[in-house]
Amino acid sequence: MPTYSYSAVDATGREVVGYIKADSPEAVEERLISLEMYPLSIQESRPKKGVPLPFFRRGVSLRLLIDFTSSLSTVIGSGMPLLEGLKAISEQLKNPAFAAVIDDIVRAVSAGESLARSLSYHTEVFPEFYTNVVKAGEEGGKLQMVLDDLTRLLENQEEIRSRIKEAMMYPAVVLTLLAGLIFIFLSFVLPKLFVVIQDIGAPIPPLTRATIAVSSFFQHYWYIILITIFFLPILYRMAMRYPPTRFFLDGLKLQMIIIGPVLWMISIARFSRYLAIFSRAGILVTQSLVMTSKVIGNSVIERDVLEIRERVIEGGLLSKAFEKSNFLPPMTVLMTRVGEESGELEKMLDYVADYYEREANKAIKRALALLEPMLILLVAVIVGMALASVILPIYSLYNYIK
C-alpha cells in the first residue's frame, strides 16, 4: 500500500501536513474529509534512495514510547474514553513532533478508525509488532493487558541498552584518548626525533624503521584516516542493507569471544519475551514466530526462528520444534515443554526471558571486568613499543659513536 504526503486545513483553519497509507489519492481525500480537514495537496511519497546518515534518525526516543504506552494503559484501566485520554496525553507531551503524531491518531480514531490502524499510519514511531499486538488486544478485549506487556517489554529493552552503554563508556573513552595520543605522538613528536637520528646516519633498528613508516603515513595522509573513521558507520549501514553481507556480519558477531555470548543471551531473552507477549495477546503461534523473527535483531537467528515456524506448520509442538533449533538452549526447550503441558506457556516463556536477561546483565559486568585489564595491557604495549622505538636508536647511536 503506497504512502501519500498531504497538506490540509483543519476546522480551526490551521494547516496540517502528514502521511497516510492508502490505495489511491481519492482514498486519502475521503479520509481527510472524514477527519474534517480540507485537502490542499496530495502526493505519493516515494522512498528516497541511498543510505541515511547514522545521526539523522526518524521517530521518537524509546523513553517517549514507554511513557506513552504506560499512560495509554492507565487511560484504558481508568475507564476514561479513549479519545479524551489520547487528547490528555497529547497535551502533556513536551515533544512537538510526537504530540503532532498523537493529534493525528486522535483525528483518525474520531473518524471511526481502530486504535491499531490509527497507530499503523505512523510506522516511524510505532513498529509493526507494536501495532499488531495492539490490534490483537483490541479484538480480544485485552487492550490494557497487552499495553502493560508492551510497557514491560520496552522498559526491559531500555534497561539492557543503558547497561550496554554504561559498559561501553569506559572502553570508548580510553580508546578515544589512546587514539588521540597515538595520533599526536606519531604525527608531531616522533618525526622531529627521527629526523635527528637519520641525519646522524646511525643504524636504525627494525622497530624504529617500522615506527618511522607509520609516523610518515600519519603525517602525510592524516586526512585519509579521519575520513575513514567518519565513513565507517555509513559503510556499515550500507553493508547491513544487503542480506548476504548482513548474514555474514551477524554470524560474526555471535562468534566474537566476549560480545558473542552477551548477544546470544540477549537474543534468547528477546525471543522468549516477544513470543510470550504475542501468545498472551491471542496471536497464532505461526504468526507470532514470523513477527518475532523480524524484531530479533540478528539475521542468523531470524532464519532459525523461521525454520522453527516451518516445523510447527508441519504439525509439531513448539517444544519439539525448539529441539532442532541451532541457538535455543536446552533450558528453553524444557520450560516450553512444561508450559505446553501445564497450559502456562506464556508464564514459562516469561521465566526464560527473565533468566536470560539476568544472565546477560551478569555477562556484561564480566565482560567489562575483562575489558579493563585488557585495555590497560593494550596501552602498556603501545606505549612500550613507542618508547622502544625511541630508545633503541639512541642506544645504537651511542654504540655507533663509541
Coordinates of C-alpha atoms in Angstrom, one line a residue:
M1 CA 0.0 0.0 0.0
P2 CA 1.6 3.3 -1.1
T3 CA 2.2 6.2 1.3
Y4 CA 0.9 9.7 0.4
S5 CA 2.0 13.0 1.8
Y6 CA -0.8 15.5 2.3
S7 CA -1.3 19.2 3.2
A8 CA -4.7 20.1 4.5
V9 CA -6.6 22.7 6.6
D10 CA -8.5 21.6 9.7
A11 CA -11.7 23.0 11.2
T12 CA -9.8 25.8 13.0
G13 CA -8.1 26.9 9.8
R14 CA -4.7 25.5 10.8
E15 CA -2.6 23.9 8.1
V16 CA -1.8 20.3 8.8
V17 CA 0.8 18.1 7.0
G18 CA 1.4 14.4 7.3
Y19 CA 1.5 11.0 5.7
I20 CA -1.3 8.5 5.1
K21 CA -1.1 4.9 3.7
A22 CA -4.0 4.4 1.2
D23 CA -4.8 2.6 -2.0
S24 CA -5.2 5.9 -4.0
P25 CA -5.2 9.7 -3.7
E26 CA -9.0 9.6 -3.7
A27 CA -9.0 7.3 -0.6
V28 CA -6.7 9.8 1.1
E29 CA -9.0 12.7 0.2
E30 CA -12.0 10.7 1.6
R31 CA -10.2 10.1 4.8
L32 CA -9.1 13.7 5.2
I33 CA -12.7 14.9 4.7
S34 CA -13.9 12.3 7.2
L35 CA -11.4 13.9 9.7
E36 CA -13.0 17.3 9.0
M37 CA -10.0 18.5 7.0
Y38 CA -9.9 20.2 3.6
P39 CA -7.1 18.7 1.5
L40 CA -4.8 21.2 -0.3
S41 CA -2.4 18.8 -1.9
I42 CA -1.9 15.0 -2.0
Q43 CA 1.2 13.4 -3.4
E44 CA 2.6 9.9 -3.4
S45 CA 5.7 9.8 -1.2
R46 CA 8.3 7.7 -2.9
P47 CA 11.1 6.2 -0.8
K48 CA 14.4 8.1 -1.1
K49 CA 17.3 6.1 -2.5
G50 CA 20.6 6.0 -0.7
V51 CA 21.7 5.4 2.9
P52 CA 20.6 7.8 5.6
L53 CA 23.4 9.2 7.8
P54 CA 23.5 7.5 11.1
F55 CA 23.0 10.7 13.1
F56 CA 19.8 11.6 11.2
R57 CA 17.1 9.3 12.6
R58 CA 13.4 9.5 12.4
G59 CA 10.9 8.5 15.1
V60 CA 10.9 9.2 18.8
S61 CA 13.0 8.0 21.7
L62 CA 12.3 4.7 23.4
R63 CA 11.6 6.5 26.6
L64 CA 8.9 8.6 25.0
L65 CA 7.3 5.4 23.6
I66 CA 7.4 3.8 27.0
D67 CA 5.8 6.8 28.7
F68 CA 3.0 6.9 26.0
T69 CA 2.3 3.2 26.3
S70 CA 2.2 3.3 30.1
S71 CA -0.1 6.4 30.0
L72 CA -2.4 4.8 27.5
S73 CA -2.6 1.6 29.7
T74 CA -3.6 3.9 32.6
V75 CA -6.3 5.6 30.5
I76 CA -7.8 2.2 29.4
G77 CA -7.7 0.9 33.0
S78 CA -9.3 4.0 34.5
G79 CA -12.3 3.7 32.2
M80 CA -11.7 7.1 30.6
P81 CA -12.9 7.4 27.0
L82 CA -10.1 6.7 24.6
L83 CA -10.4 10.0 22.7
E84 CA -10.2 12.0 25.9
G85 CA -7.3 10.0 27.1
L86 CA -5.3 10.5 23.9
K87 CA -6.0 14.2 24.0
A88 CA -4.8 14.4 27.6
I89 CA -1.6 12.5 26.7
S90 CA -1.0 14.8 23.8
E91 CA -1.4 17.9 25.9
Q92 CA 1.2 16.7 28.4
L93 CA 3.8 15.9 25.8
K94 CA 6.7 18.3 25.5
N95 CA 7.9 16.8 22.2
P96 CA 6.1 18.7 19.4
A97 CA 6.7 16.0 16.8
F98 CA 5.3 13.3 18.9
A99 CA 2.4 15.5 20.0
A100 CA 1.5 16.0 16.3
V101 CA 1.5 12.3 15.8
I102 CA -0.9 11.8 18.7
D103 CA -3.1 14.5 17.4
D104 CA -3.3 12.7 14.0
I105 CA -4.2 9.5 15.9
V106 CA -6.9 11.4 17.7
R107 CA -8.4 12.5 14.4
A108 CA -8.2 9.0 13.0
V109 CA -10.0 7.5 16.0
S110 CA -12.6 10.3 15.9
A111 CA -13.3 9.3 12.3
G112 CA -14.0 5.7 13.4
E113 CA -10.6 4.1 12.8
S114 CA -9.4 1.5 15.3
L115 CA -6.6 2.4 17.6
A116 CA -4.3 -0.2 16.0
R117 CA -5.0 1.1 12.5
S118 CA -4.5 4.7 13.6
L119 CA -1.1 3.8 15.1
S120 CA -0.1 1.9 11.9
Y121 CA -0.2 5.2 9.9
H122 CA 2.9 6.2 11.8
T123 CA 5.4 3.3 11.3
E124 CA 8.3 5.6 12.0
V125 CA 7.1 5.8 15.6
F126 CA 5.1 2.6 16.2
P127 CA 6.8 -0.6 14.9
E128 CA 4.8 -3.3 13.2
F129 CA 4.9 -5.6 16.1
Y130 CA 3.6 -2.9 18.4
T131 CA 0.5 -2.2 16.2
N132 CA -0.1 -6.0 15.7
V133 CA -0.1 -6.5 19.5
V134 CA -2.5 -3.6 20.0
K135 CA -4.7 -4.9 17.3
A136 CA -4.9 -8.4 18.9
G137 CA -5.6 -6.7 22.3
E138 CA -8.4 -4.7 20.8
E139 CA -10.0 -7.7 19.1
G140 CA -9.7 -9.9 22.1
G141 CA -10.8 -7.3 24.7
K142 CA -7.4 -7.4 26.4
L143 CA -6.0 -4.0 25.4
Q144 CA -4.9 -2.9 28.9
M145 CA -3.1 -6.2 29.4
V146 CA -1.2 -6.1 26.1
L147 CA -0.3 -2.4 26.8
D148 CA 1.1 -3.4 30.2
D149 CA 3.1 -6.2 28.5
L150 CA 4.4 -3.7 25.9
T151 CA 5.4 -1.3 28.6
R152 CA 7.4 -4.0 30.4
L153 CA 9.0 -5.2 27.2
L154 CA 10.1 -1.7 26.2
E155 CA 11.4 -1.0 29.7
N156 CA 13.4 -4.2 29.6
Q157 CA 14.9 -3.2 26.3
E158 CA 15.8 0.3 27.6
E159 CA 17.4 -1.2 30.7
I160 CA 19.6 -3.6 28.6
R161 CA 20.5 -0.7 26.2
S162 CA 21.5 1.5 29.2
R163 CA 23.6 -1.3 30.7
I164 CA 25.4 -1.9 27.4
K165 CA 26.0 1.9 27.0
E166 CA 27.4 2.1 30.6
A167 CA 29.6 -0.9 30.0
M168 CA 31.0 0.6 26.7
M169 CA 31.5 4.1 28.1
Y170 CA 34.8 3.3 29.8
P171 CA 36.4 1.4 26.9
A172 CA 35.2 4.0 24.5
V173 CA 36.8 6.9 26.5
V174 CA 40.1 5.0 27.0
L175 CA 40.3 4.0 23.3
T176 CA 39.4 7.5 22.1
L177 CA 42.1 9.1 24.3
L178 CA 44.6 6.5 23.3
A179 CA 43.9 7.0 19.6
G180 CA 44.3 10.8 20.1
L181 CA 47.6 10.4 21.9
I182 CA 49.0 8.0 19.3
F183 CA 47.9 10.4 16.5
I184 CA 49.7 13.3 18.1
F185 CA 52.7 11.2 19.1
L186 CA 53.2 9.8 15.6
S187 CA 52.3 13.0 13.7
F188 CA 54.2 15.6 15.6
V189 CA 56.6 14.2 18.3
L190 CA 58.4 11.3 16.7
P191 CA 59.0 12.9 13.3
K192 CA 61.3 15.6 14.8
L193 CA 63.3 13.0 16.8
F194 CA 63.6 10.7 13.8
V195 CA 65.0 13.5 11.6
V196 CA 67.9 13.9 14.1
I197 CA 68.5 10.2 14.1
Q198 CA 68.5 9.9 10.3
D199 CA 70.8 12.9 9.9
I200 CA 73.5 11.4 12.1
G201 CA 73.5 8.3 9.9
A202 CA 73.5 5.8 12.8
P203 CA 72.0 2.3 12.1
I204 CA 68.2 2.2 12.7
P205 CA 66.6 -0.8 14.3
P206 CA 63.7 -2.6 12.5
L207 CA 61.2 -1.5 15.1
T208 CA 62.2 2.1 14.7
R209 CA 62.0 1.9 10.9
A210 CA 58.5 0.5 11.1
T211 CA 57.5 3.3 13.5
I212 CA 59.0 5.8 11.1
A213 CA 57.0 4.4 8.3
V214 CA 53.8 4.5 10.3
S215 CA 54.6 8.1 11.5
S216 CA 55.3 9.2 7.9
F217 CA 51.9 7.8 6.8
F218 CA 50.1 9.6 9.7
Q219 CA 51.9 12.8 8.9
H220 CA 51.2 12.8 5.1
Y221 CA 47.8 11.0 5.0
W222 CA 46.1 12.0 8.2
Y223 CA 43.0 13.2 6.4
I224 CA 42.5 9.7 4.9
I225 CA 42.4 8.3 8.5
L226 CA 39.9 10.9 9.6
I227 CA 37.7 10.3 6.5
T228 CA 37.8 6.6 7.1
I229 CA 36.7 6.9 10.7
F230 CA 33.9 9.3 9.7
F231 CA 32.6 7.0 7.0
L232 CA 32.9 3.7 8.8
P233 CA 29.4 3.8 10.4
I234 CA 27.9 4.7 7.0
L235 CA 29.7 1.9 5.3
Y236 CA 28.5 -0.5 8.0
R237 CA 24.9 0.6 7.5
M238 CA 25.3 0.1 3.7
A239 CA 26.7 -3.4 4.2
M240 CA 23.8 -4.3 6.6
R241 CA 21.3 -3.4 3.8
Y242 CA 22.4 -6.4 1.7
P243 CA 21.1 -9.8 3.1
P244 CA 24.3 -11.9 2.4
T245 CA 26.6 -9.3 4.0
R246 CA 24.3 -8.8 6.9
F247 CA 24.0 -12.5 7.4
F248 CA 27.8 -12.8 7.5
L249 CA 28.3 -9.9 9.9
D250 CA 25.5 -11.1 12.2
G251 CA 27.1 -14.6 12.3
L252 CA 30.5 -13.0 13.0
K253 CA 29.0 -11.0 16.0
L254 CA 27.7 -14.2 17.6
Q255 CA 31.2 -15.8 17.2
M256 CA 33.1 -13.0 18.9
I257 CA 34.8 -14.0 22.1
I258 CA 33.3 -11.5 24.6
I259 CA 30.5 -9.9 22.7
G260 CA 29.0 -13.1 21.2
P261 CA 27.7 -14.7 24.4
V262 CA 26.2 -11.5 25.5
L263 CA 24.3 -11.0 22.2
W264 CA 23.2 -14.6 22.3
M265 CA 21.7 -14.3 25.7
I266 CA 20.0 -11.0 24.8
S267 CA 18.6 -12.6 21.7
I268 CA 17.1 -15.6 23.7
A269 CA 15.6 -13.2 26.2
R270 CA 14.1 -11.1 23.5
F271 CA 12.8 -14.1 21.6
S272 CA 11.1 -15.5 24.7
R273 CA 9.7 -12.2 25.8
Y274 CA 8.2 -11.3 22.4
L275 CA 6.8 -14.8 21.9
A276 CA 5.1 -14.7 25.4
I277 CA 3.5 -11.3 24.7
F278 CA 2.2 -12.3 21.2
S279 CA 0.8 -15.6 22.7
R280 CA -0.8 -13.8 25.6
A281 CA -2.4 -11.3 23.1
G282 CA -4.0 -14.2 21.3
I283 CA -1.9 -14.2 18.1
L284 CA -1.4 -17.5 16.4
V285 CA 1.9 -19.2 17.1
T286 CA 2.9 -19.3 13.4
Q287 CA 2.2 -15.6 13.1
S288 CA 4.0 -14.9 16.4
L289 CA 7.1 -16.6 15.2
V290 CA 7.1 -14.5 12.0
M291 CA 6.7 -11.3 14.0
T292 CA 9.4 -12.4 16.5
S293 CA 11.8 -13.1 13.7
K294 CA 11.5 -9.6 12.4
V295 CA 12.4 -7.9 15.7
I296 CA 15.0 -10.3 17.0
G297 CA 17.8 -8.1 15.6
N298 CA 20.0 -10.8 14.1
S299 CA 19.5 -12.4 10.6
V300 CA 21.2 -15.7 11.6
I301 CA 18.8 -16.2 14.5
E302 CA 15.9 -14.8 12.3
R303 CA 16.5 -17.7 9.8
D304 CA 16.5 -20.2 12.7
V305 CA 13.2 -18.8 14.0
L306 CA 11.6 -19.1 10.6
E307 CA 12.8 -22.7 10.4
I308 CA 11.1 -23.3 13.8
R309 CA 7.9 -21.9 12.2
E310 CA 8.1 -24.3 9.3
R311 CA 8.4 -27.3 11.7
V312 CA 5.4 -26.0 13.7
I313 CA 3.4 -25.7 10.4
E314 CA 4.2 -29.4 9.7
G315 CA 2.3 -30.3 12.8
G316 CA 4.9 -30.5 15.6
L317 CA 4.7 -29.0 19.0
L318 CA 6.5 -25.8 19.7
S319 CA 8.9 -27.5 22.2
K320 CA 9.6 -30.2 19.6
A321 CA 10.4 -27.6 17.0
F322 CA 12.7 -25.9 19.6
E323 CA 14.7 -29.1 20.0
K324 CA 16.1 -28.8 16.5
S325 CA 17.0 -25.1 16.9
N326 CA 20.6 -24.1 16.5
F327 CA 20.5 -21.2 19.0
L328 CA 17.9 -22.1 21.7
P329 CA 19.5 -23.8 24.8
P330 CA 18.0 -26.9 26.5
M331 CA 16.5 -24.8 29.3
T332 CA 14.2 -23.0 26.8
V333 CA 13.1 -26.3 25.3
L334 CA 12.4 -27.8 28.7
M335 CA 10.5 -24.8 30.0
T336 CA 8.5 -24.6 26.8
R337 CA 7.5 -28.3 27.1
V338 CA 6.5 -27.7 30.7
G339 CA 4.4 -24.7 29.7
E340 CA 2.6 -26.6 26.9
E341 CA 1.8 -29.5 29.3
S342 CA 0.6 -27.2 32.1
G343 CA -1.2 -24.7 29.9
E344 CA 1.1 -21.9 31.2
L345 CA 3.3 -21.4 28.1
E346 CA 3.4 -17.6 28.5
K347 CA 4.4 -17.8 32.1
M348 CA 7.3 -20.2 31.3
L349 CA 8.5 -18.1 28.4
D350 CA 8.5 -15.0 30.7
Y351 CA 10.6 -17.0 33.2
V352 CA 13.1 -17.9 30.4
A353 CA 13.2 -14.2 29.4
D354 CA 13.8 -13.0 33.0
Y355 CA 16.5 -15.6 33.5
Y356 CA 18.5 -14.7 30.4
E357 CA 18.1 -11.0 30.9
R358 CA 19.7 -11.5 34.4
E359 CA 22.4 -13.7 32.8
A360 CA 23.0 -11.1 30.1
N361 CA 23.5 -8.4 32.7
K362 CA 26.0 -10.6 34.6
A363 CA 27.8 -11.3 31.3
I364 CA 28.0 -7.6 30.6
K365 CA 29.6 -7.0 34.0
R366 CA 32.0 -9.9 33.4
A367 CA 32.9 -8.5 30.0
L368 CA 33.6 -5.1 31.5
A369 CA 35.8 -6.6 34.2
L370 CA 37.8 -8.3 31.4
L371 CA 38.0 -5.3 29.2
E372 CA 39.6 -3.1 31.8
P373 CA 42.8 -5.1 32.3
M374 CA 42.9 -5.8 28.5
L375 CA 42.8 -2.1 27.8
I376 CA 45.5 -1.4 30.4
L377 CA 47.6 -4.1 28.7
L378 CA 47.0 -2.6 25.3
V379 CA 48.0 0.9 26.5
A380 CA 51.1 -0.6 28.1
V381 CA 52.1 -2.4 24.9
I382 CA 51.6 0.6 22.6
V383 CA 53.5 2.9 25.0
G384 CA 56.2 0.4 25.4
M385 CA 56.7 0.0 21.7
A386 CA 56.7 3.7 21.2
L387 CA 59.4 4.1 23.9
A388 CA 61.4 1.2 22.5
S389 CA 61.3 2.8 19.0
V390 CA 62.9 5.9 20.5
I391 CA 65.3 4.3 23.0
L392 CA 66.7 1.6 20.6
P393 CA 68.1 4.1 18.1
I394 CA 69.6 6.2 20.9
Y395 CA 71.3 3.1 22.2
S396 CA 72.5 2.3 18.6
L397 CA 73.7 5.9 18.3
Y398 CA 75.8 5.5 21.5
N399 CA 77.4 2.3 20.2
Y400 CA 77.9 3.9 16.8
I401 CA 79.7 6.9 18.3
K402 CA 81.7 4.7 20.7

